[in-house]
Tab-separated table of C-alpha atoms in Angstrom:
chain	number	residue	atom	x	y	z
A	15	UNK	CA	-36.469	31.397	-53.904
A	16	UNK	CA	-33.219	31.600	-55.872
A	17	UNK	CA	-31.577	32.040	-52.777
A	18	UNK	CA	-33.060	28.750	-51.155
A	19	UNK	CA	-32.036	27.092	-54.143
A	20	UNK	CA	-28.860	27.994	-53.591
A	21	UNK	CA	-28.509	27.252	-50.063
A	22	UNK	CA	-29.662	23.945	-50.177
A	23	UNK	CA	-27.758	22.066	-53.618
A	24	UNK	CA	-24.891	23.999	-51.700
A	25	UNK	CA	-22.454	21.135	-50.883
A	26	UNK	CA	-21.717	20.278	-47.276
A	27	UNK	CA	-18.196	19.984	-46.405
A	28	UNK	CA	-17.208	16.850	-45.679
A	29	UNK	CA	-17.148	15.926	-42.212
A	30	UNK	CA	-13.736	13.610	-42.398
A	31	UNK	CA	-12.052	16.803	-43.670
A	32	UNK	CA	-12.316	18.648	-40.338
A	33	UNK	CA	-11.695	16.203	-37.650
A	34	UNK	CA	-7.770	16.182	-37.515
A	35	UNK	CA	-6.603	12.807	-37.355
A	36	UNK	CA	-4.974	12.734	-34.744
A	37	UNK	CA	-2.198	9.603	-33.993
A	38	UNK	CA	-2.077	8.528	-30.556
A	39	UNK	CA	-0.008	5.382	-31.134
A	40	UNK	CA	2.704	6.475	-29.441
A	41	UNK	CA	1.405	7.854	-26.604
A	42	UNK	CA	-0.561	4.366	-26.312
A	43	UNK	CA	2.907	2.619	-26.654
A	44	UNK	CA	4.169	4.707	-23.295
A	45	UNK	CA	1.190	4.244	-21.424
A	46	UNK	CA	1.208	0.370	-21.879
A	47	UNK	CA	4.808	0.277	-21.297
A	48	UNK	CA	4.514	2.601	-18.098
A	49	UNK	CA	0.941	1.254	-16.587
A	50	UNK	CA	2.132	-2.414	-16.195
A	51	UNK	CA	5.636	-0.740	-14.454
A	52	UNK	CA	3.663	1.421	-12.263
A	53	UNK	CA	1.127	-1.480	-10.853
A	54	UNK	CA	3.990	-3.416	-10.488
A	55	UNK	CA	5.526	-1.186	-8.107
A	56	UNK	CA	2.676	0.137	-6.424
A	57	UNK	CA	1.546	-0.156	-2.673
A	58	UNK	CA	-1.771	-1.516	-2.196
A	59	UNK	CA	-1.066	-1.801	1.575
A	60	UNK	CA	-0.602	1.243	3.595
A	61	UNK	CA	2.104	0.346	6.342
A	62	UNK	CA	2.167	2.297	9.902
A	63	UNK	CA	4.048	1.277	12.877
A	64	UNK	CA	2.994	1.256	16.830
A	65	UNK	CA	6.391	3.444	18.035
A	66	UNK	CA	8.018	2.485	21.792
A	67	UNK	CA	11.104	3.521	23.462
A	68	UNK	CA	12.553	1.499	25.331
A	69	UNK	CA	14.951	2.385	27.916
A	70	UNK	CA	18.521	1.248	29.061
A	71	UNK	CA	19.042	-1.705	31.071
A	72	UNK	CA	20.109	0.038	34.358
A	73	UNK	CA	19.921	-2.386	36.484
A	74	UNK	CA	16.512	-2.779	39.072
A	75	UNK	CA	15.068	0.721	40.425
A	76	UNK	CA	12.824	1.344	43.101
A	77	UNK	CA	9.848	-0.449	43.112
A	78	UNK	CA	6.430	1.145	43.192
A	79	UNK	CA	3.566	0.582	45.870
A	80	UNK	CA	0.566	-0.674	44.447
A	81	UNK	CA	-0.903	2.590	44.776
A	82	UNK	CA	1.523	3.928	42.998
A	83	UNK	CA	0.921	2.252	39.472
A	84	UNK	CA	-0.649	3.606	36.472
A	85	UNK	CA	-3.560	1.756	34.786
A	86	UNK	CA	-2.461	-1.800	34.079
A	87	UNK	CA	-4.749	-3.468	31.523
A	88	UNK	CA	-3.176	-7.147	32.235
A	89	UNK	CA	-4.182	-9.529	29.163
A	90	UNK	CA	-3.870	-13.250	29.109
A	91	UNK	CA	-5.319	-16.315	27.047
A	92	UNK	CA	-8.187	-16.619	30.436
A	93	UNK	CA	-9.027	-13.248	30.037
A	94	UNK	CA	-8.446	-8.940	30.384
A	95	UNK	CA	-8.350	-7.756	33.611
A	96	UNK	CA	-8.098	-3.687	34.441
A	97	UNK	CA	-6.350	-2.949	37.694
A	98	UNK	CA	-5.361	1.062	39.105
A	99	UNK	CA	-3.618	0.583	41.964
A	100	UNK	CA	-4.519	-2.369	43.987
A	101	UNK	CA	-8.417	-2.329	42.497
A	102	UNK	CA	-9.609	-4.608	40.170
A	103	UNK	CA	-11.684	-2.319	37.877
A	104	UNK	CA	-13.131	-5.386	35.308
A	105	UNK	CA	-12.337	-8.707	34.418
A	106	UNK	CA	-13.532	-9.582	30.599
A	107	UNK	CA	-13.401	-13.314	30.536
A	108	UNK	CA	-12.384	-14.981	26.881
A	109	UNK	CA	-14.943	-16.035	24.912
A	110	UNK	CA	-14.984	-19.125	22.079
A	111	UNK	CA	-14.181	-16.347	19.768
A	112	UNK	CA	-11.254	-14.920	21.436
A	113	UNK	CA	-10.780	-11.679	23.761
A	114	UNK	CA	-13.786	-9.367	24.020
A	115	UNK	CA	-11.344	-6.597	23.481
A	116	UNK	CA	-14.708	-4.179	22.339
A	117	UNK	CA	-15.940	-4.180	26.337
A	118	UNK	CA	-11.646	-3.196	26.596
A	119	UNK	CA	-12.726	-0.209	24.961
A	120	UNK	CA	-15.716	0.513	26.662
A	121	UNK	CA	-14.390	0.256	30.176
A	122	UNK	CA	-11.265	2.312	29.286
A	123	UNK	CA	-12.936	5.206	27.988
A	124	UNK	CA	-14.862	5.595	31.749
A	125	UNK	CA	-11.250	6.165	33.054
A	126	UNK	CA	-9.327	9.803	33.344
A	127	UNK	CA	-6.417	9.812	30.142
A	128	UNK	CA	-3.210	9.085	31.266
A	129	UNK	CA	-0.506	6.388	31.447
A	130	UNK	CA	-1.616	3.406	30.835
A	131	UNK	CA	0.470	-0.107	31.209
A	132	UNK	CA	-0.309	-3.104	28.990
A	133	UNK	CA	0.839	-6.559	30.546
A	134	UNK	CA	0.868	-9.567	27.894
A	135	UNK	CA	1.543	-13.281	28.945
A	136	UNK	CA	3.572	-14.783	27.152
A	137	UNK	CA	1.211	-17.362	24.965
A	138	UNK	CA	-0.898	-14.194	23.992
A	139	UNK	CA	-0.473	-13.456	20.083
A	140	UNK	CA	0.717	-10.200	18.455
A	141	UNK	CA	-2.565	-9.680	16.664
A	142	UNK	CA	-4.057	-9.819	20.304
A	143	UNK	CA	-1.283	-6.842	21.780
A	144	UNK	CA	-2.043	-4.592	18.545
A	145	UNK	CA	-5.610	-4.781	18.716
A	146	UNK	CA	-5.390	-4.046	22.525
A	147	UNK	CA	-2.924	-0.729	21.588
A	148	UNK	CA	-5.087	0.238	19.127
A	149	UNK	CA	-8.399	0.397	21.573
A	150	UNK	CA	-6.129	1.976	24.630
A	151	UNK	CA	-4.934	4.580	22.419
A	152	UNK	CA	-8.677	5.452	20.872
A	153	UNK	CA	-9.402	5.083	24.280
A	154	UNK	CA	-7.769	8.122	25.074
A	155	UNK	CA	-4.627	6.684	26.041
A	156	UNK	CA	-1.832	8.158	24.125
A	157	UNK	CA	1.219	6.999	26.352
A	158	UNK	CA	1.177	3.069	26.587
A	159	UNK	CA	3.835	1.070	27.899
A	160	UNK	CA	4.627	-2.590	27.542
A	161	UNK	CA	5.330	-4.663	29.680
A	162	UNK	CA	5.389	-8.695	30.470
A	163	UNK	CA	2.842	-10.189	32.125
A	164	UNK	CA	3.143	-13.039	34.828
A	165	UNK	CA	-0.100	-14.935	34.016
A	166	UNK	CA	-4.199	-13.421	34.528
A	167	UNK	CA	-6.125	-15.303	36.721
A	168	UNK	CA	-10.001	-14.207	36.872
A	169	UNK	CA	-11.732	-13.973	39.700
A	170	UNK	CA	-10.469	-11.628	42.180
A	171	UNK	CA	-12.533	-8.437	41.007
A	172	UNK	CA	-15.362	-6.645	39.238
A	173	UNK	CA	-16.908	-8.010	36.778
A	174	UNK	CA	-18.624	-5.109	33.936
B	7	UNK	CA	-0.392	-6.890	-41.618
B	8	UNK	CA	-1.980	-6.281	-45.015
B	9	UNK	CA	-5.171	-8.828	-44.301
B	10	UNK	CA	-5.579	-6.724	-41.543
B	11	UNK	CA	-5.193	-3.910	-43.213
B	12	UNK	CA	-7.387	-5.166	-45.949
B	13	UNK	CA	-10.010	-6.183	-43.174
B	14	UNK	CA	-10.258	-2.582	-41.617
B	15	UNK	CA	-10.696	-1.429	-45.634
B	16	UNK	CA	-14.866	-1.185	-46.109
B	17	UNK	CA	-16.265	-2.019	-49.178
B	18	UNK	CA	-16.606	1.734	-50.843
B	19	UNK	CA	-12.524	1.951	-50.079
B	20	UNK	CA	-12.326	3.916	-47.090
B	21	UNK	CA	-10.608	3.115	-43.802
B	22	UNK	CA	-12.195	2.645	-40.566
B	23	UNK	CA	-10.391	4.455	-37.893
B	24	UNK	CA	-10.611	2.671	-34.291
B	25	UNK	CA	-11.349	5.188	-31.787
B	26	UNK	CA	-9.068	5.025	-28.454
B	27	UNK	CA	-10.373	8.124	-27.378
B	28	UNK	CA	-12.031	6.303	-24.325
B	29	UNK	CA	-9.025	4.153	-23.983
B	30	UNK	CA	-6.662	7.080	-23.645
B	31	UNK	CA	-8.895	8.312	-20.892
B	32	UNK	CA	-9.297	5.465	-18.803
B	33	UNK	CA	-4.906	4.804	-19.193
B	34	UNK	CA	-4.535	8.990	-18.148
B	35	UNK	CA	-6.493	8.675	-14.871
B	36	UNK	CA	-5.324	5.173	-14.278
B	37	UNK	CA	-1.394	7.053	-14.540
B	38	UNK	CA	-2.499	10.065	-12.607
B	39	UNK	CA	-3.517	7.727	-9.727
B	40	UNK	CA	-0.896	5.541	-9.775
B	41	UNK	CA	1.652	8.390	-9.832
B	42	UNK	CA	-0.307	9.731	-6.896
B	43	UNK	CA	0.016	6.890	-4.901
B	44	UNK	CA	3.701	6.896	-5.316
B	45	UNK	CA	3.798	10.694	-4.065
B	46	UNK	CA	1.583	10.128	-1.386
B	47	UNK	CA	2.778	6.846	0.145
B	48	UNK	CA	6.213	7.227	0.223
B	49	UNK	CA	6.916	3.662	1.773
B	50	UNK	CA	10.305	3.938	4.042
B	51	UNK	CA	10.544	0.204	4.888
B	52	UNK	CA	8.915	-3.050	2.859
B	53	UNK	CA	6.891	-5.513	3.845
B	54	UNK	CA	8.894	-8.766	4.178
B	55	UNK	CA	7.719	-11.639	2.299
B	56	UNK	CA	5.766	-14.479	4.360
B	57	UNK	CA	5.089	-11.803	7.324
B	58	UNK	CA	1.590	-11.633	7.497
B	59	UNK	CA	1.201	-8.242	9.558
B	60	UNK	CA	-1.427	-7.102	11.820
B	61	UNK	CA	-3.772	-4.819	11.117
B	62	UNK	CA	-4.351	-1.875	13.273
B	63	UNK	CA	-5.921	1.800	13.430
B	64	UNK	CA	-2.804	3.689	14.247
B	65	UNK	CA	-1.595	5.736	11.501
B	66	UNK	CA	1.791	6.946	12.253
B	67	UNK	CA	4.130	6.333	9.860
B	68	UNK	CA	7.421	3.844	9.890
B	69	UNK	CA	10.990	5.584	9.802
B	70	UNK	CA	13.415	4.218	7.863
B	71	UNK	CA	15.530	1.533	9.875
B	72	UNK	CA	17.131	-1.870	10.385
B	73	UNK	CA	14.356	-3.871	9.786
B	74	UNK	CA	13.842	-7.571	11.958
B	75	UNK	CA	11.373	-9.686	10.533
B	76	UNK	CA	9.715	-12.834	12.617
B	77	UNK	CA	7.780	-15.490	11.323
B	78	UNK	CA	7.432	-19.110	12.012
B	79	UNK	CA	9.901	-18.396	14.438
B	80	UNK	CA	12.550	-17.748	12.412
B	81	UNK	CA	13.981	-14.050	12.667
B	82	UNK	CA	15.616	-12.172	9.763
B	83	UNK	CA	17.790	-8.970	9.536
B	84	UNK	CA	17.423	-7.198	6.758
B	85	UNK	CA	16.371	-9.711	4.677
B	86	UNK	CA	18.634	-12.307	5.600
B	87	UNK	CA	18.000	-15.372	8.418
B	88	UNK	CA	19.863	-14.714	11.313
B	89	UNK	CA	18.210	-18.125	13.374
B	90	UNK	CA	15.426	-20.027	13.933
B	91	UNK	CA	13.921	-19.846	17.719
B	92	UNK	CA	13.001	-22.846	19.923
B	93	UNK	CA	10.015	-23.482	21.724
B	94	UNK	CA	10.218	-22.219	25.256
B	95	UNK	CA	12.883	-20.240	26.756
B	96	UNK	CA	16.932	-20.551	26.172
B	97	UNK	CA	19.758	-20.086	28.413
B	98	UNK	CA	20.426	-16.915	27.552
B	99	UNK	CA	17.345	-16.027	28.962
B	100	UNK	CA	15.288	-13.669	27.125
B	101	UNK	CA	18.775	-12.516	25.003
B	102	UNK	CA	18.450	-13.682	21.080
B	103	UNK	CA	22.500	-14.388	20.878
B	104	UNK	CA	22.631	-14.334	17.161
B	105	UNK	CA	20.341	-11.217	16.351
B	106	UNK	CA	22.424	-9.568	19.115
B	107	UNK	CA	25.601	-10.539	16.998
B	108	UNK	CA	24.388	-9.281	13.785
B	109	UNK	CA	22.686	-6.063	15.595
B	110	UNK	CA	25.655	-5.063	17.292
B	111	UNK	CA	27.591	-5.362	13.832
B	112	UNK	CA	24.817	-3.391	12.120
B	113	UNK	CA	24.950	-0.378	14.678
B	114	UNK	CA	28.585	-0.311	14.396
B	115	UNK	CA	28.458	-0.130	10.617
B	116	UNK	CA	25.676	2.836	10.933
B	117	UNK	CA	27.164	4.467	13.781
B	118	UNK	CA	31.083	4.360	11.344
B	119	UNK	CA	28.751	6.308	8.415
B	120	UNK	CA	27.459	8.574	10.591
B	121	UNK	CA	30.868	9.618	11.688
B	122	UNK	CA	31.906	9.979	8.026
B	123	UNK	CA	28.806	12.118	7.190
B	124	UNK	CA	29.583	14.160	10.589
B	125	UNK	CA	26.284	13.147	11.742
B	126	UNK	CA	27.269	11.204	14.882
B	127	UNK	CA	26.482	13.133	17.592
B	128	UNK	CA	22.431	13.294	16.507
B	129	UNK	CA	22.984	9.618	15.574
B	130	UNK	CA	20.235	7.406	17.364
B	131	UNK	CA	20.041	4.133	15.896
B	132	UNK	CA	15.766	2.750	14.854
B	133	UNK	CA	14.983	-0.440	14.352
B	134	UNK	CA	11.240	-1.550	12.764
B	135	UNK	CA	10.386	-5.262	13.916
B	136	UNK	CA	7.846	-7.104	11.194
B	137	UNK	CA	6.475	-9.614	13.535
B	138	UNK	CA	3.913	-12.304	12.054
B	139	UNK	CA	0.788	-11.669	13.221
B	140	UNK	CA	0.699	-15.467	14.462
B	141	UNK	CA	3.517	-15.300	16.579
B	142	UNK	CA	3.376	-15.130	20.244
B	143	UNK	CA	4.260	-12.388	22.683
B	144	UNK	CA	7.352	-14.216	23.957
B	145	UNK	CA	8.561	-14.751	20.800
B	146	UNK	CA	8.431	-10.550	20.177
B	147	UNK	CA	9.579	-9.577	23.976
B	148	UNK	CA	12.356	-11.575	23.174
B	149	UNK	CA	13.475	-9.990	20.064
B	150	UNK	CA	12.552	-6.355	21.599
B	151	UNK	CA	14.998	-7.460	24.418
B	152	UNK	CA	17.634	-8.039	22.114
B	153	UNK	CA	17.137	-4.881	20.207
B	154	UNK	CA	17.296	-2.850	23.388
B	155	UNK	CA	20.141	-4.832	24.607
B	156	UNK	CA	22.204	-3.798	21.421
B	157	UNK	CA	21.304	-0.308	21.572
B	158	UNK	CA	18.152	-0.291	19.131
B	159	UNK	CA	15.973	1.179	21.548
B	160	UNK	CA	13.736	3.077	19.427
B	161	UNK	CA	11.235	0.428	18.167
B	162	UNK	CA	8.665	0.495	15.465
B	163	UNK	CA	5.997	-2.507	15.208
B	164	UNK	CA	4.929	-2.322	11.737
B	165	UNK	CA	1.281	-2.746	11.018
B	166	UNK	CA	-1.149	-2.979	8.191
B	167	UNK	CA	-2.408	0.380	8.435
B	168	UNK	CA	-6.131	1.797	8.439
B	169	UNK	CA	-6.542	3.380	4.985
């Protein structure tokens, strides 16, 4: 009983004696100095980059036979039209909302990898050739060339 | 200082430390991640101002280069205007006179630094075009012409990227 006494008028020690105190104003100081320097300077946009090489301007080559050609997605403000060779694989008319470059994708993917040329007329935006890049190459279609187009008419082939 | 002081002071005399325990944590992880982004990204080239770029999935990353940026038809070297294009075509046909001008002087600059660094026989000259995404096709052909025609004929399109 004497020893319960004891133990409990024992005093506690006092709680603010054994938390150091410790002083993080200067470490706040750096962080609110470095934080706004940081954001400032930070990328919130990741840039990539489609890569071509072109070649030299040698003058005009030999031309190729229609059979000859590789996979020429030809795309226009009427439409996208897929030729291989001298067949018209699919014409994807433009809708209200622009090319239905999705269906590009689709029809694309039926076809063997391999070269693959893209053919832009002129009026045709950039937004329009990097979308159409992007679905060749998830496609399957790693090597795309670019060329100039001279103006999609529909109408002449299949229709997906 | 000493009303504050005097504020912070309770009644029984004591002081009332403020806690920026939870501060100092959210400040550490906001640091770690910024410095991480800055390891990670590594940007080569910049976007221009005003070039609104187009977004794409491709993920391969820009080299550093000459940089042409094109918006609102006019087209920029390296941050400075080199001319503003006309509608339709010119009579140098699909040749950008100007940006051949200044790219010509540009590769000849490079090409003189390479030679001092000893580097000139692996020297291949990039260029990265920034084109608007509201521009035309005929407006870029053009100024990938050019860039061929004055010996840039590795090309970069720069793009938003996917992540």
């Amino acid at each position: 009983m004497t020893i319960l006494n004891a133990s409990l008028t024992r005093r506690r020690p006092s709680l603010a004696a054994d938390v150091a105190d410790l002083d993080v104003t200067p470490v706040m100081n750096m962080f609110i100095i470095l934080i706004p320097f940081l954001v400032s300077m930070a990328a919130f946009t990741h840039l990539a980059a489609h890569h071509f090489g072109l070649p030299r301007d040698e003058g005009a080559g030999e031309a190729s036979t229609a059979s000859e050609l590789p996979l020429t997605v030809a795309v226009g403000t009427a439409g996208v039209v897929i030729v291989k060779g001298d067949v018209v694989l699919a014409e994807l008319p433009a809708g209200e909302d622009g090319q239905d470059l999705d269906l590009l994708a689709a029809v694309l993917t039926d076809q063997p990898a391999g070269r693959l040329v893209l053919a832009v007329d002129d009026p045709v935006g950039v937004d329009v050739v990097v979308t159409c890049l992007d679905r060749c190459r998830a496609a399957g279609f790693d090597d795309v060339g670019l060329a100039a187009g001279t103006g999609v008419t529909l109408g002449a082939g299949a229709k997906p | 200082m000493a009303r504050r002081r005097r504020k912070n002071r309770r009644k029984d005399g004591t002081t009332a430390p403020l806690r920026l325990t939870s501060m100092m944590d959210i400040l550490t992880v906001l640091l770690l991640f910024l410095l991480k982004s800055f390891v990670v990204e590594g940007e080569v080239i910049t976007p221009v101002p005003g070039v609104d770029l187009p977004e794409s999935s491709s993920d391969a990353a820009p080299q550093a280069s000459v940089v042409v940026a094109i918006f609102d038809n006019t087209v920029m070297l390296d941050g400075q205007m080199v001319t503003r294009l006309e509608n339709g075509s010119s009579d140098d046909g699909l040749l950008i006179a100007p940006l051949a001008d200044r790219l010509n002087q540009t590769r000849a600059k490079e090409l003189e630094i390479a030679q001092l660094r000893g580097e000139d026989v692996d020297y291949s000259p990039k260029i990265a075009i920034q084109g608007d995404r509201d521009i035309s096709f005929e407006v870029l052909e053009r100024v990938m012409y050019t860039c061929n025609q004055s010996g840039f004929g590795d090309i970069a399109l720069a793009v938003i990227g996917a992540s």
